[in-house]
């Protein structure tokens, strides 16, 4: 086992950890707390993304009331010796797992429209929660019967620090979007509600900011101008790519000396799109990261965004039921080549289909958020409809989820789900 370079205590508040505290903003001035040489592997432990706000119980109000200004709690920054702007930081994810002795569950939330929202928030405006048991990389939930599978374990959030210049660019362009939306809500035609709730972007806020080990003026600057960790950007960040799983090799642009790498928001599994917002199986855990450098790599590879080679350690599903969606809204409004609308339609059909087997709509939504579904952009040239597909792996269910099985049972399904523990 590699040396533990960042340790967490899940029973203590995120800003009162026994060692270094996590950080929750992106800013070039956040000081590294770990230094590694190229070629070195470090074990980094991570709090869950909310820092312990959601616990192993049946109370969905914890999801409704999560303080989103605090998120996400990240471990690091890690300084990689010799890293210079223009290099690529090559990161290999050698191992990822839960903190078995200290944290043995995962959680999935549907976020309320007033606090976070989600892909289908206008269909699911209220908060709900499911707790998962973590058995190594296998998962099951007392709140979602007859589902048991090997999860696609990965970090939701992983990246390098921005330069001051890049940070200013982020803040400027995101504020422009917020202003534009306030002037003309219709301008963001695929925002789920057309209003500013949930908001269209998360500008910097001092509220809840953790500047790592920085103090004084530097801590103030980090709090007032540090980029929120919500979206993915040129440095990686909250990309929520399920395929960054075991064995993956990822190349991140380096924008500051030392690269200042951070990681967190570990997921025991997730479907493409992380559609319920807190849509993965969220957990605290550890990750073993090997750090290497490609000097001058941004120019050499011609990239200014991360690229990666996925690992092969599975799960590797082969049989699917696939749902198609086109860029026409539920109300019959034609959109031009809009994959967001198309994927929504595929997801809504998949939810309706799963209810035929006895699941509630909330359970079905959380299944699609957590099971490693494959979301694809299938067609993007056939005017006026983009075509998105959502492939649901059959092997995750402990019954036959195929259309044949449903037909045999007269469309009534065969899953005896009697209680609804989510409400
Ligand atoms: Zn997450």
mmCIF file of C-alpha atoms and ligand atoms in Angstrom:
data_model
loop_
_atom_site.group_PDB
_atom_site.id
_atom_site.type_symbol
_atom_site.label_atom_id
_atom_site.label_comp_id
_atom_site.label_asym_id
_atom_site.label_seq_id
_atom_site.Cartn_x
_atom_site.Cartn_y
_atom_site.Cartn_z
ATOM 1 C CA UNK A 1 0.000 0.000 0.000
ATOM 2 C CA UNK A 2 1.365 3.443 -0.918
ATOM 3 C CA UNK A 3 2.058 5.887 1.888
ATOM 4 C CA UNK A 4 -1.023 7.823 3.046
ATOM 5 C CA UNK A 5 -0.245 11.451 2.192
ATOM 6 C CA UNK A 6 -3.659 12.919 3.002
ATOM 7 C CA UNK A 7 -5.733 11.492 5.824
ATOM 8 C CA UNK A 8 -9.347 12.266 6.712
ATOM 9 C CA UNK A 9 -11.459 11.736 9.823
ATOM 10 C CA UNK A 10 -15.068 11.302 8.678
ATOM 11 C CA UNK A 11 -16.354 11.869 12.221
ATOM 12 C CA UNK A 12 -14.885 15.371 12.406
ATOM 13 C CA UNK A 13 -15.994 18.552 10.581
ATOM 14 C CA UNK A 14 -14.176 19.218 7.285
ATOM 15 C CA UNK A 15 -12.567 22.395 8.685
ATOM 16 C CA UNK A 16 -11.296 20.631 11.786
ATOM 17 C CA UNK A 17 -9.428 17.619 10.458
ATOM 18 C CA UNK A 18 -6.558 16.056 12.393
ATOM 19 C CA UNK A 19 -4.059 16.780 9.596
ATOM 20 C CA UNK A 20 -4.403 19.177 6.693
ATOM 21 C CA UNK A 21 -7.899 20.457 5.984
ATOM 22 C CA UNK A 22 -9.439 19.896 2.543
ATOM 23 C CA UNK A 23 -10.037 22.862 0.241
ATOM 24 C CA UNK A 24 -13.179 23.726 -1.743
ATOM 25 C CA UNK A 25 -12.300 26.465 -4.230
ATOM 26 C CA UNK A 26 -9.978 26.618 -7.280
ATOM 27 C CA UNK A 27 -7.365 29.346 -6.950
ATOM 28 C CA UNK A 28 -3.633 29.520 -7.814
ATOM 29 C CA UNK A 29 -2.748 30.723 -4.292
ATOM 30 C CA UNK A 30 -3.991 27.642 -2.434
ATOM 31 C CA UNK A 31 -0.738 26.249 -1.035
ATOM 32 C CA UNK A 32 0.271 22.636 -1.645
ATOM 33 C CA UNK A 33 0.208 20.447 1.464
ATOM 34 C CA UNK A 34 1.875 17.460 -0.201
ATOM 35 C CA UNK A 35 4.918 17.317 -2.444
ATOM 36 C CA UNK A 36 5.750 14.343 -4.680
ATOM 37 C CA UNK A 37 8.427 13.607 -7.245
ATOM 38 C CA UNK A 38 7.476 12.538 -10.768
ATOM 39 C CA UNK A 39 7.030 8.750 -10.725
ATOM 40 C CA UNK A 40 5.787 8.675 -7.131
ATOM 41 C CA UNK A 41 2.469 7.134 -6.002
ATOM 42 C CA UNK A 42 0.502 8.638 -3.122
ATOM 43 C CA UNK A 43 -2.596 7.432 -1.300
ATOM 44 C CA UNK A 44 -5.023 10.300 -0.762
ATOM 45 C CA UNK A 45 -8.078 9.863 1.432
ATOM 46 C CA UNK A 46 -11.147 11.950 0.633
ATOM 47 C CA UNK A 47 -14.245 13.039 2.525
ATOM 48 C CA UNK A 48 -17.498 12.596 0.636
ATOM 49 C CA UNK A 49 -18.345 15.680 -1.456
ATOM 50 C CA UNK A 50 -20.638 17.179 1.232
ATOM 51 C CA UNK A 51 -18.184 16.647 4.089
ATOM 52 C CA UNK A 52 -20.488 14.310 6.000
ATOM 53 C CA UNK A 53 -23.774 16.246 5.670
ATOM 54 C CA UNK A 54 -25.651 13.129 4.478
ATOM 55 C CA UNK A 55 -25.693 10.120 6.774
ATOM 56 C CA UNK A 56 -26.764 6.479 6.735
ATOM 57 C CA UNK A 57 -30.451 6.945 7.640
ATOM 58 C CA UNK A 58 -33.834 7.182 5.890
ATOM 59 C CA UNK A 59 -34.174 10.973 6.187
ATOM 60 C CA UNK A 60 -34.386 12.702 2.789
ATOM 61 C CA UNK A 61 -34.479 16.132 4.476
ATOM 62 C CA UNK A 62 -30.692 15.939 4.751
ATOM 63 C CA UNK A 63 -30.557 16.123 0.961
ATOM 64 C CA UNK A 64 -33.152 18.903 0.845
ATOM 65 C CA UNK A 65 -31.125 20.978 3.327
ATOM 66 C CA UNK A 66 -27.537 20.385 2.157
ATOM 67 C CA UNK A 67 -25.407 23.523 2.302
ATOM 68 C CA UNK A 68 -24.105 23.677 -1.271
ATOM 69 C CA UNK A 69 -21.776 26.625 -0.597
ATOM 70 C CA UNK A 70 -19.465 24.228 1.220
ATOM 71 C CA UNK A 71 -18.932 21.787 -1.620
ATOM 72 C CA UNK A 72 -16.841 20.066 -2.868
ATOM 73 C CA UNK A 73 -14.259 18.991 -0.293
ATOM 74 C CA UNK A 74 -10.992 18.217 -2.080
ATOM 75 C CA UNK A 75 -7.824 16.526 -0.900
ATOM 76 C CA UNK A 76 -4.524 18.223 -1.661
ATOM 77 C CA UNK A 77 -3.256 20.331 -3.305
ATOM 78 C CA UNK A 78 -0.421 18.037 -4.375
ATOM 79 C CA UNK A 79 2.673 19.739 -5.738
ATOM 80 C CA UNK A 80 4.497 17.698 -8.370
ATOM 81 C CA UNK A 81 8.135 18.734 -8.329
ATOM 82 C CA UNK A 82 9.328 20.288 -11.580
ATOM 83 C CA UNK A 83 5.848 20.787 -13.076
ATOM 84 C CA UNK A 84 5.685 24.001 -15.155
ATOM 85 C CA UNK A 85 2.883 25.725 -17.058
ATOM 86 C CA UNK A 86 2.601 24.068 -20.486
ATOM 87 C CA UNK A 87 3.430 20.590 -19.161
ATOM 88 C CA UNK A 88 0.902 17.801 -18.889
ATOM 89 C CA UNK A 89 0.443 16.064 -15.562
ATOM 90 C CA UNK A 90 -0.095 12.356 -16.181
ATOM 91 C CA UNK A 91 -2.140 10.760 -13.424
ATOM 92 C CA UNK A 92 -2.739 7.007 -13.201
ATOM 93 C CA UNK A 93 -5.548 5.822 -10.908
ATOM 94 C CA UNK A 94 -4.017 2.653 -9.476
ATOM 95 C CA UNK A 95 -6.669 1.888 -6.876
ATOM 96 C CA UNK A 96 -9.859 3.419 -5.453
ATOM 97 C CA UNK A 97 -12.027 2.142 -2.610
ATOM 98 C CA UNK A 98 -14.232 3.006 0.354
ATOM 99 C CA UNK A 99 -12.786 3.584 3.836
ATOM 100 C CA UNK A 100 -13.952 0.181 5.004
ATOM 101 C CA UNK A 101 -13.048 0.603 8.644
ATOM 102 C CA UNK A 102 -14.566 4.076 8.919
ATOM 103 C CA UNK A 103 -17.245 4.659 6.255
ATOM 104 C CA UNK A 104 -19.243 1.746 4.872
ATOM 105 C CA UNK A 105 -22.064 3.330 2.908
ATOM 106 C CA UNK A 106 -22.795 5.418 -0.157
ATOM 107 C CA UNK A 107 -25.680 7.789 -0.845
ATOM 108 C CA UNK A 108 -27.629 9.073 -3.826
ATOM 109 C CA UNK A 109 -29.840 12.128 -3.695
ATOM 110 C CA UNK A 110 -32.495 13.673 -5.845
ATOM 111 C CA UNK A 111 -31.979 17.353 -5.142
ATOM 112 C CA UNK A 112 -34.964 19.635 -4.677
ATOM 113 C CA UNK A 113 -35.606 22.292 -7.280
ATOM 114 C CA UNK A 114 -34.917 24.964 -4.639
ATOM 115 C CA UNK A 115 -31.501 23.514 -3.755
ATOM 116 C CA UNK A 116 -29.421 22.158 -6.621
ATOM 117 C CA UNK A 117 -32.068 20.660 -8.874
ATOM 118 C CA UNK A 118 -30.967 18.119 -11.470
ATOM 119 C CA UNK A 119 -31.420 17.005 -15.044
ATOM 120 C CA UNK A 120 -35.142 16.245 -14.621
ATOM 121 C CA UNK A 121 -35.852 18.685 -11.786
ATOM 122 C CA UNK A 122 -39.159 19.860 -13.298
ATOM 123 C CA UNK A 123 -40.379 16.237 -13.119
ATOM 124 C CA UNK A 124 -38.790 15.571 -9.706
ATOM 125 C CA UNK A 125 -38.987 18.840 -7.722
ATOM 126 C CA UNK A 126 -38.703 17.213 -4.260
ATOM 127 C CA UNK A 127 -35.715 15.760 -2.427
ATOM 128 C CA UNK A 128 -35.267 11.996 -2.052
ATOM 129 C CA UNK A 129 -32.408 9.807 -0.891
ATOM 130 C CA UNK A 130 -31.145 6.231 -1.209
ATOM 131 C CA UNK A 131 -28.443 4.629 0.925
ATOM 132 C CA UNK A 132 -26.166 1.990 -0.611
ATOM 133 C CA UNK A 133 -24.161 -0.783 1.005
ATOM 134 C CA UNK A 134 -20.616 -0.957 -0.324
ATOM 135 C CA UNK A 135 -19.230 -4.479 -0.567
ATOM 136 C CA UNK A 136 -15.822 -3.841 -2.095
ATOM 137 C CA UNK A 137 -16.789 -2.552 -5.531
ATOM 138 C CA UNK A 138 -20.245 -4.245 -5.379
ATOM 139 C CA UNK A 139 -23.279 -2.182 -4.392
ATOM 140 C CA UNK A 140 -26.867 -2.737 -3.260
ATOM 141 C CA UNK A 141 -29.491 -0.559 -1.585
ATOM 142 C CA UNK A 142 -32.251 -1.214 0.955
ATOM 143 C CA UNK A 143 -34.124 1.607 -0.797
ATOM 144 C CA UNK A 144 -33.911 0.107 -4.306
ATOM 145 C CA UNK A 145 -34.757 -3.631 -4.268
ATOM 146 C CA UNK A 146 -33.443 -6.265 -6.677
ATOM 147 C CA UNK A 147 -30.471 -4.279 -7.912
ATOM 148 C CA UNK A 148 -26.961 -5.624 -7.239
ATOM 149 C CA UNK A 149 -23.907 -4.960 -9.365
ATOM 150 C CA UNK A 150 -20.241 -4.105 -9.586
ATOM 151 C CA UNK A 151 -20.002 -0.323 -9.610
ATOM 152 C CA UNK A 152 -17.921 1.836 -11.926
ATOM 153 C CA UNK A 153 -15.802 3.386 -9.187
ATOM 154 C CA UNK A 154 -14.134 6.742 -9.955
ATOM 155 C CA UNK A 155 -13.415 10.252 -8.678
ATOM 156 C CA UNK A 156 -16.107 12.740 -9.751
ATOM 157 C CA UNK A 157 -13.738 15.650 -9.292
ATOM 158 C CA UNK A 158 -10.075 15.717 -10.276
ATOM 159 C CA UNK A 159 -7.860 18.458 -11.665
ATOM 160 C CA UNK A 160 -5.045 20.972 -11.504
ATOM 161 C CA UNK A 161 -5.102 24.589 -10.286
ATOM 162 C CA UNK A 162 -5.840 27.443 -12.720
ATOM 163 C CA UNK A 163 -3.455 30.329 -13.328
ATOM 164 C CA UNK A 164 -4.657 33.748 -12.164
ATOM 165 C CA UNK A 165 -5.352 34.633 -15.794
ATOM 166 C CA UNK A 166 -7.418 31.500 -16.428
ATOM 167 C CA UNK A 167 -9.309 31.965 -13.159
ATOM 168 C CA UNK A 168 -10.279 35.497 -14.216
ATOM 169 C CA UNK A 169 -11.441 34.173 -17.588
ATOM 170 C CA UNK A 170 -13.656 31.585 -15.858
ATOM 171 C CA UNK A 171 -15.215 34.102 -13.508
ATOM 172 C CA UNK A 172 -15.838 36.566 -16.318
ATOM 173 C CA UNK A 173 -17.466 34.171 -18.769
ATOM 174 C CA UNK A 174 -19.659 32.527 -16.103
ATOM 175 C CA UNK A 175 -20.822 35.910 -14.788
ATOM 176 C CA UNK A 176 -21.714 36.899 -18.365
ATOM 177 C CA UNK A 177 -23.947 33.827 -18.595
ATOM 178 C CA UNK A 178 -25.654 34.680 -15.288
ATOM 179 C CA UNK A 179 -26.251 38.294 -16.421
ATOM 180 C CA UNK A 180 -27.535 37.210 -19.810
ATOM 181 C CA UNK A 181 -29.940 34.763 -18.235
ATOM 182 C CA UNK A 182 -31.259 37.362 -15.803
ATOM 183 C CA UNK A 183 -31.929 39.775 -18.672
ATOM 184 C CA UNK A 184 -33.495 37.151 -20.916
ATOM 185 C CA UNK A 185 -34.393 33.787 -19.341
ATOM 186 C CA UNK A 186 -35.483 32.479 -22.744
ATOM 187 C CA UNK A 187 -31.923 32.859 -24.019
ATOM 188 C CA UNK A 188 -30.965 29.666 -22.239
ATOM 189 C CA UNK A 189 -33.537 27.559 -23.937
ATOM 190 C CA UNK A 190 -32.676 24.246 -22.360
ATOM 191 C CA UNK A 191 -32.493 25.399 -18.754
ATOM 192 C CA UNK A 192 -34.964 23.048 -17.077
ATOM 193 C CA UNK A 193 -37.228 25.649 -15.546
ATOM 194 C CA UNK A 194 -36.492 28.713 -17.700
ATOM 195 C CA UNK A 195 -36.050 30.619 -14.445
ATOM 196 C CA UNK A 196 -32.991 31.143 -12.277
ATOM 197 C CA UNK A 197 -33.866 28.298 -9.950
ATOM 198 C CA UNK A 198 -31.773 26.248 -9.932
ATOM 199 C CA UNK A 199 -29.209 28.893 -10.991
ATOM 200 C CA UNK A 200 -27.426 28.670 -14.349
ATOM 201 C CA UNK A 201 -23.928 28.973 -12.834
ATOM 202 C CA UNK A 202 -22.265 29.244 -9.408
ATOM 203 C CA UNK A 203 -20.244 32.465 -8.998
ATOM 204 C CA UNK A 204 -17.577 32.764 -6.264
ATOM 205 C CA UNK A 205 -18.884 33.163 -2.731
ATOM 206 C CA UNK A 206 -17.060 33.666 0.552
ATOM 207 C CA UNK A 207 -19.790 31.713 2.256
ATOM 208 C CA UNK A 208 -18.394 28.320 3.256
ATOM 209 C CA UNK A 209 -15.047 28.834 1.480
ATOM 210 C CA UNK A 210 -12.145 26.716 2.733
ATOM 211 C CA UNK A 211 -8.850 28.167 1.449
ATOM 212 C CA UNK A 212 -6.707 25.202 2.505
ATOM 213 C CA UNK A 213 -3.740 26.327 4.586
ATOM 214 C CA UNK A 214 -3.789 29.920 3.293
ATOM 215 C CA UNK A 215 -4.199 32.749 5.821
ATOM 216 C CA UNK A 216 -4.591 36.551 5.849
ATOM 217 C CA UNK A 217 -4.989 38.458 2.554
ATOM 218 C CA UNK A 218 -4.369 35.358 0.525
ATOM 219 C CA UNK A 219 -7.204 33.486 2.275
ATOM 220 C CA UNK A 220 -9.478 36.486 1.636
ATOM 221 C CA UNK A 221 -8.627 36.525 -2.066
ATOM 222 C CA UNK A 222 -9.238 32.786 -2.357
ATOM 223 C CA UNK A 223 -12.633 33.161 -0.690
ATOM 224 C CA UNK A 224 -13.773 36.163 -2.739
ATOM 225 C CA UNK A 225 -12.467 35.190 -6.194
ATOM 226 C CA UNK A 226 -11.828 31.426 -5.991
ATOM 227 C CA UNK A 227 -13.784 29.498 -8.622
ATOM 228 C CA UNK A 228 -16.511 27.219 -7.355
ATOM 229 C CA UNK A 229 -15.857 23.528 -7.851
ATOM 230 C CA UNK A 230 -19.240 22.870 -9.472
ATOM 231 C CA UNK A 231 -18.473 22.680 -13.226
ATOM 232 C CA UNK A 232 -15.750 20.914 -15.177
ATOM 233 C CA UNK A 233 -13.354 23.279 -16.931
ATOM 234 C CA UNK A 234 -10.052 23.268 -18.881
ATOM 235 C CA UNK A 235 -8.183 21.892 -15.850
ATOM 236 C CA UNK A 236 -10.502 18.909 -15.307
ATOM 237 C CA UNK A 237 -12.568 19.668 -12.226
ATOM 238 C CA UNK A 238 -16.041 18.256 -11.611
ATOM 239 C CA UNK A 239 -16.229 16.330 -14.867
ATOM 240 C CA UNK A 240 -18.167 13.375 -13.371
ATOM 241 C CA UNK A 241 -16.897 10.974 -16.030
ATOM 242 C CA UNK A 242 -17.633 7.432 -14.899
ATOM 243 C CA UNK A 243 -14.942 6.050 -17.225
ATOM 244 C CA UNK A 244 -12.148 7.638 -15.148
ATOM 245 C CA UNK A 245 -12.195 4.345 -13.304
ATOM 246 C CA UNK A 246 -9.570 1.878 -12.083
ATOM 247 C CA UNK A 247 -6.438 1.855 -14.211
ATOM 248 C CA UNK A 248 -7.264 5.046 -16.142
ATOM 249 C CA UNK A 249 -4.449 7.335 -17.280
ATOM 250 C CA UNK A 250 -5.408 11.012 -17.430
ATOM 251 C CA UNK A 251 -3.355 13.925 -18.779
ATOM 252 C CA UNK A 252 -4.131 17.316 -17.228
ATOM 253 C CA UNK A 253 -2.862 20.685 -18.461
ATOM 254 C CA UNK A 254 -0.524 22.360 -15.973
ATOM 255 C CA UNK A 255 -1.264 26.066 -15.472
ATOM 256 C CA UNK A 256 0.812 26.874 -12.354
ATOM 257 C CA UNK A 257 4.159 25.789 -10.983
ATOM 258 C CA UNK A 258 3.885 22.427 -9.248
ATOM 259 C CA UNK A 259 0.485 21.767 -10.931
ATOM 260 C CA UNK A 260 -1.335 21.849 -7.530
ATOM 261 C CA UNK A 261 -3.472 18.781 -8.109
ATOM 262 C CA UNK A 262 -6.678 18.173 -6.154
ATOM 263 C CA UNK A 263 -9.157 15.287 -6.005
ATOM 264 C CA UNK A 264 -12.426 14.360 -4.292
ATOM 265 C CA UNK A 265 -16.125 13.565 -4.770
ATOM 266 C CA UNK A 266 -15.489 9.813 -4.992
ATOM 267 C CA UNK A 267 -18.238 7.740 -6.566
ATOM 268 C CA UNK A 268 -18.805 4.006 -6.038
ATOM 269 C CA UNK A 269 -20.697 4.108 -9.343
ATOM 270 C CA UNK A 270 -22.479 6.490 -11.709
ATOM 271 C CA UNK A 271 -24.378 6.496 -14.977
ATOM 272 C CA UNK A 272 -23.440 8.774 -17.895
ATOM 273 C CA UNK A 273 -24.799 12.221 -17.111
ATOM 274 C CA UNK A 274 -24.992 11.801 -13.312
ATOM 275 C CA UNK A 275 -28.557 12.830 -13.980
ATOM 276 C CA UNK A 276 -30.000 13.228 -10.479
ATOM 277 C CA UNK A 277 -27.292 15.881 -9.742
ATOM 278 C CA UNK A 278 -26.074 14.021 -6.650
ATOM 279 C CA UNK A 279 -26.674 11.185 -8.993
ATOM 280 C CA UNK A 280 -23.737 8.972 -8.274
ATOM 281 C CA UNK A 281 -23.228 6.674 -5.308
ATOM 282 C CA UNK A 282 -21.351 9.233 -3.234
ATOM 283 C CA UNK A 283 -18.794 8.060 -0.732
ATOM 284 C CA UNK A 284 -15.737 8.867 1.335
ATOM 285 C CA UNK A 285 -12.755 6.754 0.328
ATOM 286 C CA UNK A 286 -9.151 6.506 -0.769
ATOM 287 C CA UNK A 287 -7.455 6.773 -4.118
ATOM 288 C CA UNK A 288 -3.921 5.706 -5.057
ATOM 289 C CA UNK A 289 -2.553 8.164 -7.598
ATOM 290 C CA UNK A 290 0.660 7.845 -9.575
ATOM 291 C CA UNK A 291 2.024 11.212 -10.731
ATOM 292 C CA UNK A 292 4.189 11.685 -13.843
ATOM 293 C CA UNK A 293 5.059 14.639 -16.079
ATOM 294 C CA UNK A 294 5.111 15.155 -19.839
ATOM 295 C CA UNK A 295 7.350 18.185 -20.227
ATOM 296 C CA UNK A 296 5.904 20.653 -22.747
ATOM 297 C CA UNK A 297 3.039 18.181 -23.199
ATOM 298 C CA UNK A 298 0.312 20.711 -24.030
ATOM 299 C CA UNK A 299 2.145 21.683 -27.228
ATOM 300 C CA UNK A 300 3.446 18.190 -27.922
ATOM 301 C CA UNK A 301 -0.036 16.638 -27.762
ATOM 302 C CA UNK A 302 -1.845 19.706 -29.117
ATOM 303 C CA UNK A 303 -4.292 19.762 -26.198
ATOM 304 C CA UNK A 304 -5.520 22.433 -23.800
ATOM 305 C CA UNK A 305 -8.088 20.220 -22.076
ATOM 306 C CA UNK A 306 -7.558 16.873 -20.294
ATOM 307 C CA UNK A 307 -7.422 13.669 -22.314
ATOM 308 C CA UNK A 308 -7.496 10.144 -20.934
ATOM 309 C CA UNK A 309 -7.179 6.440 -21.641
ATOM 310 C CA UNK A 310 -9.809 4.471 -19.675
ATOM 311 C CA UNK A 311 -8.750 1.437 -17.644
ATOM 312 C CA UNK A 312 -10.053 -2.046 -18.348
ATOM 313 C CA UNK A 313 -11.002 -3.357 -14.947
ATOM 314 C CA UNK A 314 -14.732 -3.224 -15.490
ATOM 315 C CA UNK A 315 -17.484 -3.819 -14.886
ATOM 316 C CA UNK A 316 -17.746 -4.760 -18.545
ATOM 317 C CA UNK A 317 -21.419 -5.216 -19.362
ATOM 318 C CA UNK A 318 -22.503 -6.666 -22.695
ATOM 319 C CA UNK A 319 -26.321 -6.807 -22.759
ATOM 320 C CA UNK A 320 -28.470 -3.702 -22.675
ATOM 321 C CA UNK A 321 -31.972 -2.358 -23.133
ATOM 322 C CA UNK A 322 -31.507 0.889 -25.062
ATOM 323 C CA UNK A 323 -33.863 3.881 -25.055
ATOM 324 C CA UNK A 324 -33.914 6.456 -27.872
ATOM 325 C CA UNK A 325 -34.674 10.135 -27.486
ATOM 326 C CA UNK A 326 -35.097 12.935 -30.046
ATOM 327 C CA UNK A 327 -34.916 16.683 -29.630
ATOM 328 C CA UNK A 328 -38.637 17.214 -29.176
ATOM 329 C CA UNK A 329 -39.794 18.163 -25.663
ATOM 330 C CA UNK A 330 -42.427 16.301 -23.629
ATOM 331 C CA UNK A 331 -44.850 19.073 -24.670
ATOM 332 C CA UNK A 332 -44.184 18.428 -28.344
ATOM 333 C CA UNK A 333 -42.004 21.464 -28.950
ATOM 334 C CA UNK A 334 -39.481 20.932 -31.741
ATOM 335 C CA UNK A 335 -35.898 21.873 -30.840
ATOM 336 C CA UNK A 336 -33.110 22.113 -33.373
ATOM 337 C CA UNK A 337 -30.454 19.408 -32.902
ATOM 338 C CA UNK A 338 -30.462 19.647 -29.112
ATOM 339 C CA UNK A 339 -28.811 16.642 -27.403
ATOM 340 C CA UNK A 340 -29.855 17.897 -23.959
ATOM 341 C CA UNK A 341 -33.532 17.614 -24.900
ATOM 342 C CA UNK A 342 -32.908 14.304 -26.686
ATOM 343 C CA UNK A 343 -31.172 12.718 -23.669
ATOM 344 C CA UNK A 344 -33.997 13.925 -21.386
ATOM 345 C CA UNK A 345 -36.530 12.122 -23.552
ATOM 346 C CA UNK A 346 -34.486 8.916 -23.506
ATOM 347 C CA UNK A 347 -34.178 9.166 -19.704
ATOM 348 C CA UNK A 348 -37.901 9.825 -19.214
ATOM 349 C CA UNK A 349 -38.762 6.774 -21.353
ATOM 350 C CA UNK A 350 -36.340 4.627 -19.373
ATOM 351 C CA UNK A 351 -37.992 5.806 -16.131
ATOM 352 C CA UNK A 352 -41.485 4.980 -17.433
ATOM 353 C CA UNK A 353 -40.241 1.558 -18.551
ATOM 354 C CA UNK A 354 -38.749 0.744 -15.130
ATOM 355 C CA UNK A 355 -42.002 1.656 -13.375
ATOM 356 C CA UNK A 356 -43.618 -1.242 -15.305
ATOM 357 C CA UNK A 357 -41.469 -3.568 -13.186
ATOM 358 C CA UNK A 358 -42.784 -2.053 -9.972
ATOM 359 C CA UNK A 359 -40.257 0.666 -9.218
ATOM 360 C CA UNK A 360 -41.419 4.127 -8.176
ATOM 361 C CA UNK A 361 -40.400 6.965 -10.475
ATOM 362 C CA UNK A 362 -37.921 8.190 -7.849
ATOM 363 C CA UNK A 363 -36.325 4.745 -7.605
ATOM 364 C CA UNK A 364 -36.092 4.519 -11.395
ATOM 365 C CA UNK A 365 -34.482 7.990 -11.597
ATOM 366 C CA UNK A 366 -31.880 6.993 -9.006
ATOM 367 C CA UNK A 367 -31.191 3.712 -10.813
ATOM 368 C CA UNK A 368 -30.339 5.678 -13.962
ATOM 369 C CA UNK A 369 -28.116 8.031 -11.962
ATOM 370 C CA UNK A 370 -26.068 5.284 -10.353
ATOM 371 C CA UNK A 371 -25.998 2.240 -12.640
ATOM 372 C CA UNK A 372 -23.244 2.570 -15.294
ATOM 373 C CA UNK A 373 -25.666 3.412 -18.101
ATOM 374 C CA UNK A 374 -24.048 4.350 -21.415
ATOM 375 C CA UNK A 375 -25.294 7.713 -22.696
ATOM 376 C CA UNK A 376 -24.491 8.218 -26.367
ATOM 377 C CA UNK A 377 -24.793 10.965 -28.912
ATOM 378 C CA UNK A 378 -25.982 8.666 -31.666
ATOM 379 C CA UNK A 379 -26.956 11.127 -34.408
ATOM 380 C CA UNK A 380 -26.111 14.835 -34.657
ATOM 381 C CA UNK A 381 -26.630 15.588 -38.370
ATOM 382 C CA UNK A 382 -30.211 14.608 -39.214
ATOM 383 C CA UNK A 383 -32.152 17.872 -39.099
ATOM 384 C CA UNK A 384 -34.044 18.812 -37.021
ATOM 385 C CA UNK A 385 -33.559 16.033 -34.466
ATOM 386 C CA UNK A 386 -30.496 15.131 -32.463
ATOM 387 C CA UNK A 387 -30.722 11.471 -31.440
ATOM 388 C CA UNK A 388 -29.453 10.431 -28.004
ATOM 389 C CA UNK A 389 -29.498 6.914 -26.622
ATOM 390 C CA UNK A 390 -29.422 5.611 -23.073
ATOM 391 C CA UNK A 391 -28.269 2.012 -22.662
ATOM 392 C CA UNK A 392 -29.307 0.256 -19.456
ATOM 393 C CA UNK A 393 -27.166 -2.816 -18.590
ATOM 394 C CA UNK A 394 -29.433 -5.795 -17.911
ATOM 395 C CA UNK A 395 -27.045 -7.591 -15.557
ATOM 396 C CA UNK A 396 -27.486 -5.069 -12.729
ATOM 397 C CA UNK A 397 -31.035 -6.334 -12.063
ATOM 398 C CA UNK A 398 -31.780 -9.549 -10.210
ATOM 399 C CA UNK A 399 -34.648 -10.255 -12.628
ATOM 400 C CA UNK A 400 -35.091 -10.154 -16.391
ATOM 401 C CA UNK A 401 -35.568 -6.520 -17.376
ATOM 402 C CA UNK A 402 -35.943 -7.252 -21.102
ATOM 403 C CA UNK A 403 -39.042 -6.341 -23.156
ATOM 404 C CA UNK A 404 -39.696 -10.084 -23.687
ATOM 405 C CA UNK A 405 -40.027 -10.642 -19.940
ATOM 406 C CA UNK A 406 -42.328 -7.655 -19.592
ATOM 407 C CA UNK A 407 -44.545 -8.871 -22.426
ATOM 408 C CA UNK A 408 -44.886 -12.320 -20.869
ATOM 409 C CA UNK A 409 -46.230 -10.711 -17.721
ATOM 410 C CA UNK A 410 -48.769 -8.592 -19.535
ATOM 411 C CA UNK A 411 -46.894 -5.370 -18.908
ATOM 412 C CA UNK A 412 -47.479 -5.686 -15.168
ATOM 413 C CA UNK A 413 -43.875 -6.382 -14.240
ATOM 414 C CA UNK A 414 -42.693 -8.941 -11.740
ATOM 415 C CA UNK A 415 -40.844 -7.078 -9.025
ATOM 416 C CA UNK A 416 -42.733 -7.258 -5.724
ATOM 417 C CA UNK A 417 -41.833 -3.829 -4.418
ATOM 418 C CA UNK A 418 -44.290 -3.194 -1.610
ATOM 419 C CA UNK A 419 -42.883 -0.375 0.463
ATOM 420 C CA UNK A 420 -41.756 3.040 -0.635
ATOM 421 C CA UNK A 421 -39.041 3.937 1.844
ATOM 422 C CA UNK A 422 -38.092 7.108 -0.014
ATOM 423 C CA UNK A 423 -41.038 9.282 0.793
HETATM 424 ZN ZN1 LIG B 1 -20.362 13.305 -6.624
#
